[in-house]
Coordinates of C-alpha atoms and ligand atoms in Angstrom, one line a residue:
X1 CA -3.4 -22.4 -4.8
X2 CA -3.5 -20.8 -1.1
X3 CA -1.3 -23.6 1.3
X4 CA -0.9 -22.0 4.3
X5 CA 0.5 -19.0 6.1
X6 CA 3.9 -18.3 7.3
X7 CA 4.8 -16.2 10.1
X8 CA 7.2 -13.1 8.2
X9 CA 9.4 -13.5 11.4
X10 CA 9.8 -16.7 13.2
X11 CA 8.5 -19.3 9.8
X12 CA 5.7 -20.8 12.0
X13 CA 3.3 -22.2 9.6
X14 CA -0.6 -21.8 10.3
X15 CA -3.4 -22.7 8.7
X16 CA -5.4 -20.6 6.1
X17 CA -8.7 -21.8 6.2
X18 CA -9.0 -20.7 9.6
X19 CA -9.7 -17.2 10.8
X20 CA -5.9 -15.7 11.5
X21 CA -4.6 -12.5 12.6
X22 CA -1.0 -12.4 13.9
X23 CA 1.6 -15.5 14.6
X24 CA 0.5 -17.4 17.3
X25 CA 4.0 -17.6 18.8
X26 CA 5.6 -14.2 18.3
X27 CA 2.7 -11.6 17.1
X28 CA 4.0 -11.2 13.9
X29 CA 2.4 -10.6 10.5
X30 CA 1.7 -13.8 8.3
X31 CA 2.3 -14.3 4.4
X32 CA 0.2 -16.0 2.2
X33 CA 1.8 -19.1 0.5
X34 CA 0.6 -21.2 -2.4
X35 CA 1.6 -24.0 -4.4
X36 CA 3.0 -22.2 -7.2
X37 CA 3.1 -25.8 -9.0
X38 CA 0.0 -25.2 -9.9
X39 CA -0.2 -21.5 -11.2
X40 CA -1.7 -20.5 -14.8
X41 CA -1.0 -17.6 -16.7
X42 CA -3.6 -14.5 -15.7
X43 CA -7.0 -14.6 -17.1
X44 CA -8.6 -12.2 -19.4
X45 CA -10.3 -10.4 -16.7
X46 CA -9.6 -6.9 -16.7
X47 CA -9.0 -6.5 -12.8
X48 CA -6.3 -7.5 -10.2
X49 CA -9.0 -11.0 -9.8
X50 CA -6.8 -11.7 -13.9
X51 CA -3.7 -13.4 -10.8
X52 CA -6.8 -15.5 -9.3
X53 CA -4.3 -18.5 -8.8
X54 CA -2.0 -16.6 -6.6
X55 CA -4.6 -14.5 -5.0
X56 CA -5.9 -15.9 -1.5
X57 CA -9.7 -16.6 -2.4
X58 CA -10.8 -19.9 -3.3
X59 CA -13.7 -19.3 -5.2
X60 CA -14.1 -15.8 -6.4
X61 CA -17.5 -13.9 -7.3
X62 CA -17.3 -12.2 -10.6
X63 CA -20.1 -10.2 -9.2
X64 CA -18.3 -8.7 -6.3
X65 CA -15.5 -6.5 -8.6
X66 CA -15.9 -3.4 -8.7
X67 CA -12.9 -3.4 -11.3
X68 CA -9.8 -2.8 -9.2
X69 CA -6.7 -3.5 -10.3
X70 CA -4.9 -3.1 -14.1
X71 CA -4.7 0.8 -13.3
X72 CA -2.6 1.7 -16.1
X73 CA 1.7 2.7 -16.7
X74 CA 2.1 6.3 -18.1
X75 CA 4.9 8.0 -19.1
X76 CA 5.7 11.1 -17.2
X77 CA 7.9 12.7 -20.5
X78 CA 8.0 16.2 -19.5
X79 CA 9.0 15.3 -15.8
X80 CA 11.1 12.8 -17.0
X81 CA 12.8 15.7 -19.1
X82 CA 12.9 18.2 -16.2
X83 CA 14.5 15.8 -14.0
X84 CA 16.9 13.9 -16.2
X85 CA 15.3 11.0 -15.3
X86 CA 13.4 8.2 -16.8
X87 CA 10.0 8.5 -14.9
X88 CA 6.3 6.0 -15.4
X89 CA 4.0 6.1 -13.5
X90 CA 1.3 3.2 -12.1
X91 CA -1.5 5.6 -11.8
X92 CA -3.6 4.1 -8.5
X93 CA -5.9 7.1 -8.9
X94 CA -7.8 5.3 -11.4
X95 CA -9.4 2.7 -8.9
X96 CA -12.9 2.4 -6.7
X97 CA -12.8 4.7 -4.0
X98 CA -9.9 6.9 -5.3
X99 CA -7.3 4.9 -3.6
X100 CA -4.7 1.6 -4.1
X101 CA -6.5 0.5 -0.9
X102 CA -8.9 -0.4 -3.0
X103 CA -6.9 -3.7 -3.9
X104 CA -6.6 -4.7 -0.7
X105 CA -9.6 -4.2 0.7
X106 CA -11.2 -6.4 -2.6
X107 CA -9.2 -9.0 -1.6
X108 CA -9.1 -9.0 2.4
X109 CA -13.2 -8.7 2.6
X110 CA -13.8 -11.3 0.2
X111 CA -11.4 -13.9 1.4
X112 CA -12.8 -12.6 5.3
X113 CA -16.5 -13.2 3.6
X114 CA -15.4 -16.8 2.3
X115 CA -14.4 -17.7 5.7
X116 CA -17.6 -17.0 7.7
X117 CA -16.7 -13.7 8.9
X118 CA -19.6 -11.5 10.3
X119 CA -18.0 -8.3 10.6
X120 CA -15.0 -6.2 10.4
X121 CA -13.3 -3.2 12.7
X122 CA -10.3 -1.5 11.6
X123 CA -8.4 2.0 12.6
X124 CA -7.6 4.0 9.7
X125 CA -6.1 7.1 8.7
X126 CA -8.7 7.6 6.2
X127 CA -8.2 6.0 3.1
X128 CA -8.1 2.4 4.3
X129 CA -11.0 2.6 6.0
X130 CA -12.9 3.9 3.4
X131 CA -11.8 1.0 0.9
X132 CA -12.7 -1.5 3.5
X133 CA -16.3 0.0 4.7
X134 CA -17.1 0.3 0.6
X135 CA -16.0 -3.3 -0.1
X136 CA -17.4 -4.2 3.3
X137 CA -20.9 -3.2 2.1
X138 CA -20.5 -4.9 -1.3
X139 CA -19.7 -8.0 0.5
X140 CA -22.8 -7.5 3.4
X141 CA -20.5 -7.5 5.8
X142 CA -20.6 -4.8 9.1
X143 CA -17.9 -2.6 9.1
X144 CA -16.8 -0.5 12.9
X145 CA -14.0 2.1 11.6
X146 CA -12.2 4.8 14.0
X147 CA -10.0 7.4 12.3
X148 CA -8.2 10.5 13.7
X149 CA -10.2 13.7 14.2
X150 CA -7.9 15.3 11.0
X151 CA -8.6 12.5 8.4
X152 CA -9.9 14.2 5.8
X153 CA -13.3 14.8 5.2
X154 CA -13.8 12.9 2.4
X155 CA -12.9 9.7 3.9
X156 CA -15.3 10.3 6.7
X157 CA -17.8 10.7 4.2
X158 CA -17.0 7.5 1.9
X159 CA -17.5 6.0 5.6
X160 CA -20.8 7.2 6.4
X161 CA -22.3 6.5 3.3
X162 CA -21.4 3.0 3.6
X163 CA -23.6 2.5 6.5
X164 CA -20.4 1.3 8.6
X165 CA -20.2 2.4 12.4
X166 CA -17.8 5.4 12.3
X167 CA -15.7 6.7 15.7
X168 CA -13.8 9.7 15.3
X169 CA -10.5 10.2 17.5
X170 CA -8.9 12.9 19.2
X171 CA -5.0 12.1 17.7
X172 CA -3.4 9.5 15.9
X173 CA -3.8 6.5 14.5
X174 CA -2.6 4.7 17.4
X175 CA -5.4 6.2 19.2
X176 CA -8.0 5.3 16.9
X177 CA -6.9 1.6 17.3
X178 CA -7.9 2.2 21.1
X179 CA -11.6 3.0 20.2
X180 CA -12.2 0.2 18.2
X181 CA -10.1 -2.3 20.9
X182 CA -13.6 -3.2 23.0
X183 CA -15.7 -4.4 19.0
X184 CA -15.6 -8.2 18.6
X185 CA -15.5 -8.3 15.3
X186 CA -12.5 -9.1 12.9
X187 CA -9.7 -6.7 12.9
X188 CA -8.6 -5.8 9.6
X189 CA -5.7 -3.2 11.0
X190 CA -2.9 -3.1 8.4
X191 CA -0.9 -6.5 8.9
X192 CA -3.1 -8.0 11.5
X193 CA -5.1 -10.1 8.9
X194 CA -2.5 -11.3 6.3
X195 CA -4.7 -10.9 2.8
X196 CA -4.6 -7.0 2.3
X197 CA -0.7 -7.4 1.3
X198 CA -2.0 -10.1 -1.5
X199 CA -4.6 -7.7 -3.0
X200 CA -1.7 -5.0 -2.5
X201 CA 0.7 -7.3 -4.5
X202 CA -0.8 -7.1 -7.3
X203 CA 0.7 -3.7 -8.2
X204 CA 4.2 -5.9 -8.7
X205 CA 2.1 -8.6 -11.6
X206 CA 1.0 -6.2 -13.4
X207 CA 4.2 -4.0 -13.2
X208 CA 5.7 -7.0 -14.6
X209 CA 3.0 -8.0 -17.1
X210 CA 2.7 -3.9 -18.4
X211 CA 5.9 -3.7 -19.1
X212 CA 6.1 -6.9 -21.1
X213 CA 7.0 -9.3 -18.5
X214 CA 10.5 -8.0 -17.4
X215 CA 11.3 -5.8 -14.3
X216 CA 12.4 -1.6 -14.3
X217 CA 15.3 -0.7 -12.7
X218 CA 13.6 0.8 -9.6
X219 CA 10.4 1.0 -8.2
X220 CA 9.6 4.1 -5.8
X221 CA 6.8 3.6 -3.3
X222 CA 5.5 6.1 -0.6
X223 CA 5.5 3.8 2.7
X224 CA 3.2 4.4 5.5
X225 CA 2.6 0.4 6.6
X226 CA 4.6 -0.8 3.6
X227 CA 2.0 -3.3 2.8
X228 CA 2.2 -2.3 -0.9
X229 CA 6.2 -2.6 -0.6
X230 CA 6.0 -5.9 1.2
X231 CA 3.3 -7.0 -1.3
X232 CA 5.3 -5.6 -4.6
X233 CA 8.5 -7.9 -3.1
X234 CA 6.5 -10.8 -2.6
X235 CA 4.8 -10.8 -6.0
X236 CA 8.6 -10.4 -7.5
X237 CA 10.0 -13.4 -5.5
X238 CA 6.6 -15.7 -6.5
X239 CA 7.2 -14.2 -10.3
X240 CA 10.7 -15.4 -10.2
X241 CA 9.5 -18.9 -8.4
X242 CA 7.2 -19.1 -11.1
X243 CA 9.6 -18.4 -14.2
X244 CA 7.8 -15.3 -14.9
X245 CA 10.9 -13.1 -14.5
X246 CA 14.6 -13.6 -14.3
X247 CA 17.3 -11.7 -13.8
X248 CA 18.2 -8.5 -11.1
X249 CA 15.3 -7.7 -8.9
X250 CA 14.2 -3.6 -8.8
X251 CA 15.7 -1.9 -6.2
X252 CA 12.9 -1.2 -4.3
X253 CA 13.2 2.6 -2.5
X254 CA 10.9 3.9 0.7
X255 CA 9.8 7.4 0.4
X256 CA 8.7 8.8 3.5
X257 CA 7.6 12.6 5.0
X258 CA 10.5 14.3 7.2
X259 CA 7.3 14.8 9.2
X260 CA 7.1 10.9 9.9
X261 CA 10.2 9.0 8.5
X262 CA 10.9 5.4 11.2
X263 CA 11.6 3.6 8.2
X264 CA 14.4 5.9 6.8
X265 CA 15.9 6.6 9.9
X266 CA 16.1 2.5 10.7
X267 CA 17.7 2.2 7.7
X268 CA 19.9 4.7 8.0
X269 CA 21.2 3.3 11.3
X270 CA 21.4 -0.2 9.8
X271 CA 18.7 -1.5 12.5
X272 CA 16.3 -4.1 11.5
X273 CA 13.2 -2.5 13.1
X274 CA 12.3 1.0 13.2
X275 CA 11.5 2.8 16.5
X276 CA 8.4 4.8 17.4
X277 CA 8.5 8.3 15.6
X278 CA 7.1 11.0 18.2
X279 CA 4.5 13.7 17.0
X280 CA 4.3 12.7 13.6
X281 CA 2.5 15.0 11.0
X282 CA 2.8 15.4 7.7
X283 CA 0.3 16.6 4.8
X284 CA 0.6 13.3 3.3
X285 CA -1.7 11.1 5.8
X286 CA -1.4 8.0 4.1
X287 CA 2.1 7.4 4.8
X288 CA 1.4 9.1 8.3
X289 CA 2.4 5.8 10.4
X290 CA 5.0 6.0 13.9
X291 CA 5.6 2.5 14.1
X292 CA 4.8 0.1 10.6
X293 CA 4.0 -3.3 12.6
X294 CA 6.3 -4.8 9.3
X295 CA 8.7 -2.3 9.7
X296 CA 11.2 -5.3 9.6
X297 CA 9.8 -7.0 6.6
X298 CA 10.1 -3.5 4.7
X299 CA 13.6 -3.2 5.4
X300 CA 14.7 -6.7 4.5
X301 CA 13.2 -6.1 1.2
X302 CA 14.7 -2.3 0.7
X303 CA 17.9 -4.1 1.7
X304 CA 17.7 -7.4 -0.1
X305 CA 17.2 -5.3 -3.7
X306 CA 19.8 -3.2 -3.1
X307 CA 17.5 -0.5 -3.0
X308 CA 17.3 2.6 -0.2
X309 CA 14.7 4.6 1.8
X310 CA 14.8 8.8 1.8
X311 CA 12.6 11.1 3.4
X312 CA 11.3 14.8 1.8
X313 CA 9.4 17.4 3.1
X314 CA 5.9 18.4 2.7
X315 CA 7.0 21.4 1.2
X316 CA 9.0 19.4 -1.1
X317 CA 6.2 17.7 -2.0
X318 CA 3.5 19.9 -2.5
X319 CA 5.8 21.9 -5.4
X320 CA 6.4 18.8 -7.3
X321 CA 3.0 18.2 -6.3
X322 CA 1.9 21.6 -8.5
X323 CA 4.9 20.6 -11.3
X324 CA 3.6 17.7 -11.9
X325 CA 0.0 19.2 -12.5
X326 CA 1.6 21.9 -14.8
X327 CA 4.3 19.6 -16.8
X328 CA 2.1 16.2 -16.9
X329 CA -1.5 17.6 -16.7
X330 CA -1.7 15.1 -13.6
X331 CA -2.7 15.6 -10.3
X332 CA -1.1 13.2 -8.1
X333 CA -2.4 13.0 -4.3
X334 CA 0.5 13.9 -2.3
X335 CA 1.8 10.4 -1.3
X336 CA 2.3 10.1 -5.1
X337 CA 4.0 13.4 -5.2
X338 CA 6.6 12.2 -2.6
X339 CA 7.4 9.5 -5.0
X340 CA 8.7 12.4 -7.3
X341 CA 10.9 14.1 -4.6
X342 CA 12.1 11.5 -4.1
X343 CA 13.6 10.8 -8.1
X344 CA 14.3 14.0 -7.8
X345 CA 16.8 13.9 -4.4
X346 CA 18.1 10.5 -6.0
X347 CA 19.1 12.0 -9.4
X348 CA 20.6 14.8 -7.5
X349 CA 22.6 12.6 -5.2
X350 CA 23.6 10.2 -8.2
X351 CA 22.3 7.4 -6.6
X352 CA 19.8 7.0 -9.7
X353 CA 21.4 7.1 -13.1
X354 CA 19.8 9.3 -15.8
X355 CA 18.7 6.2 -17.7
X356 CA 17.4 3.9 -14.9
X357 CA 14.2 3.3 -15.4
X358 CA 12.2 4.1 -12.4
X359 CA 8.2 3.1 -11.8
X360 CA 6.5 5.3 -9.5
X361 CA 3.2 5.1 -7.5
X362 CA 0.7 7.3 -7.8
X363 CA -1.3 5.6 -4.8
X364 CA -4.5 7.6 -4.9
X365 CA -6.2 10.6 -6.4
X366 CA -5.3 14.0 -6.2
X367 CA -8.7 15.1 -5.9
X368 CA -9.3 13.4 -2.7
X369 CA -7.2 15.8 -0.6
X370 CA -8.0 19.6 0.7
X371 CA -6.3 21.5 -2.3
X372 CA -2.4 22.9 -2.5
X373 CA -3.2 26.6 -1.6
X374 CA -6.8 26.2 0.2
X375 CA -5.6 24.5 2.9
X376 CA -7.6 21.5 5.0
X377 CA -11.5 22.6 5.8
X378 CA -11.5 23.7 9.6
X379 CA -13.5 20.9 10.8
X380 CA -10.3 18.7 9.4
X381 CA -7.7 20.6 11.0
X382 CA -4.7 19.0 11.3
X383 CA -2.6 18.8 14.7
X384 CA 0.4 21.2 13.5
X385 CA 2.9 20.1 15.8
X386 CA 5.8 22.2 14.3
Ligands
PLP1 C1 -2.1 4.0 2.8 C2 -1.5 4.9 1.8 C3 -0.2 4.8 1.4 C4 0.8 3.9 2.2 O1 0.5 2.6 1.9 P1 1.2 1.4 2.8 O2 1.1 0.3 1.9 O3 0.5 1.3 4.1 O4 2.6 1.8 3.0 C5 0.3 5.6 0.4 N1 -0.5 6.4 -0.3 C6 -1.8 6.5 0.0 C7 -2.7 7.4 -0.8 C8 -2.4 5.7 1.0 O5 -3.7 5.8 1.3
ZN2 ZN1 6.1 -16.0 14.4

């Protein structure tokens, strides 16, 4: 059951049954807490609404699913083989609106719904706010989204057709949070309302409960705002509160694009934050973020597990992007691909050993992004700033 919520930075405790976005002392992100005294085991349901007593919303309508969550594990064998490595993969392809935001948009919108909220406005670089504007209209709730003028076209679309307000950008992400600074409604940005990271979180339960109820070795994730990093972390430490799991936690391991990599570098430096990455572009727009508002909260965790962060190119990751099509018969979208470059530089360096077992995210579907040799459509154009 939902307590209260805990600023990630300074421990200031708020309330939860109030609308909240950042700490009210020091502007940080806030975590979910529950009294994990009182936690069954997951239900039946075939979704990520099966963790109900750790998830944020008090009363949940079976109606309002739309079946996210319990994507499933497959084995990557051929890869695997190619690689030397020991490769699954949590295939987040399979979800409503082609993309792991799906989780937490499910979970933000229907805990914003329980508590009296009219409306929602979020910048996006296209998949989040397609996720939200979808769930948004499930929920009959008004959605204002701004995205960058190079999102793809697809997410525009999934926009649209929600009936949500959209505003296009000139620029980044950054910029599209300026357009939507003047809507009084919600804001649902990444970390500004703390439930997304609980729908996100889900990914480390059923990790957990896929493989049997124990923990691989490593879990690779493609970070953009970390959310599903921060989240997978979480759900590990409330697992191991709950006597779910014992044991050595998974090194957790942030992938990033050479073309946008402040997480990697702050690692690499030992600093606790990361620093604003100037003209970043990379192929792989979901992980396209300067400045991750939990850029701290990221690196604890990477730190804490023992695990690292690594950046590859979009080159990189558009051939393992086409191998993995070839060997697996499975089209990852590029963030997922990135995972693979990224087992791929690890084996190579030694840091992974040939039989650590290593879960990767596919975060979103293949098919959802302008194709390897076609190139984005010229109304989606991407800034090229290289
Ligand atoms: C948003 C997104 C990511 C990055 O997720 P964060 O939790 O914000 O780090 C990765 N892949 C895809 C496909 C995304 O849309
Ligand atoms: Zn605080």
């Amino acid at each position: 059951m939902l307590t209260h919520l805990e600023c990630a930075r300074c421990g200031l405790s708020h309330d939860a049954d109030t609308v909240q976005n950042l700490c009210h002392e020091c502007a940080s992100p806030l975590l979910a807490r529950y009294d994990l005294t009182r936690v069954g085991r997951p239900t039946s349901e075939n979704s990520l609404w099966r963790y109900r007593d750790v998830l944020p919303v008090r009363d949940p309508d079976p109606a309002f699913s739309l079946g996210e969550g319990m994507t499933p594990i497959v084995p990557l064998p051929a890869l695997s083989r190619a690689l030397d490595a020991k490769i699954l993969m949590k295939d987040e392809s399979l979800i409503p609106t082609g993309s792991f935001k799906a989780r937490g948009a499910a979970v933000g919108v229907a805990r914003a719904k329980e508590l009296g909220v009219e409306g929602i406005k979020m910048p996006t670089n296209g998949n989040a706010g397609a996720a939200w504007a979808l769930y948004a209209a499930r929920a009959g709730l008004r959605s204002v989204i701004a995205m960058p003028d190079d999102a793809p076209l697809i997410t525009r679309e999934e926009v649209e057709a929600s009936g949500a307000e959209l505003r296009i950008v000139p620029g980044t992400i950054a910029d599209a949070a300026k357009a939507v600074a003047d809507v009084a409604l919600f804001d649902a940005s990444t970390l500004r309302e703390p439930y997304r990271i609980e729908g996100k979180k889900t990914m480390g339960y059923e990790i957990v409960e896929q493989l049997g109820w124990r923990v691989p070795d490593v879990i690779v994730y493609p970070t953009g705002g970390g959310v599903g990093l921060i989240g997978i972390h979480k759900a590990l430490h409330e697992m191991r509160e709950l006597g779910w799991i014992t044991g050595p936690m998974p090194r957790l391991v942030a992938v990033q694009s050479t073309g946008c990599a402040p997480i990697v570098r702050a690692f690499d430096e030992g600093a606790a934050e990361s620093a604003f990455w100037e003209d970043a572009y990379t192929d792989a727009f979901g992980i396209n973020v300067p400045k991750p508002l939990g850029d701290f909260i990221i690196l604890r965790a990477i730190r804490e597990t023992g695990g690292t962060a690594l950046a590859v190119d979009d080159e990189r990751i558009e051939a393992d992007r086409a191998e993995c099509a070839r060997l697996e018969g499975v089209f990852l979208c590029p963030e997922g691909a990135a995972t693979i470059s990224a087992v791929r530089a690890l084996r190579a360096n030694g840091w992974l050993a040939a039989d650590d077992e290593v879960v990767v995210l596919n975060t979103g579907a293949g098919i959802k992004y302008p194709s390897v040799n076609r190139g984005p459509a010229p109304e989606a154009a991407p800034h090229r700033r290289n």
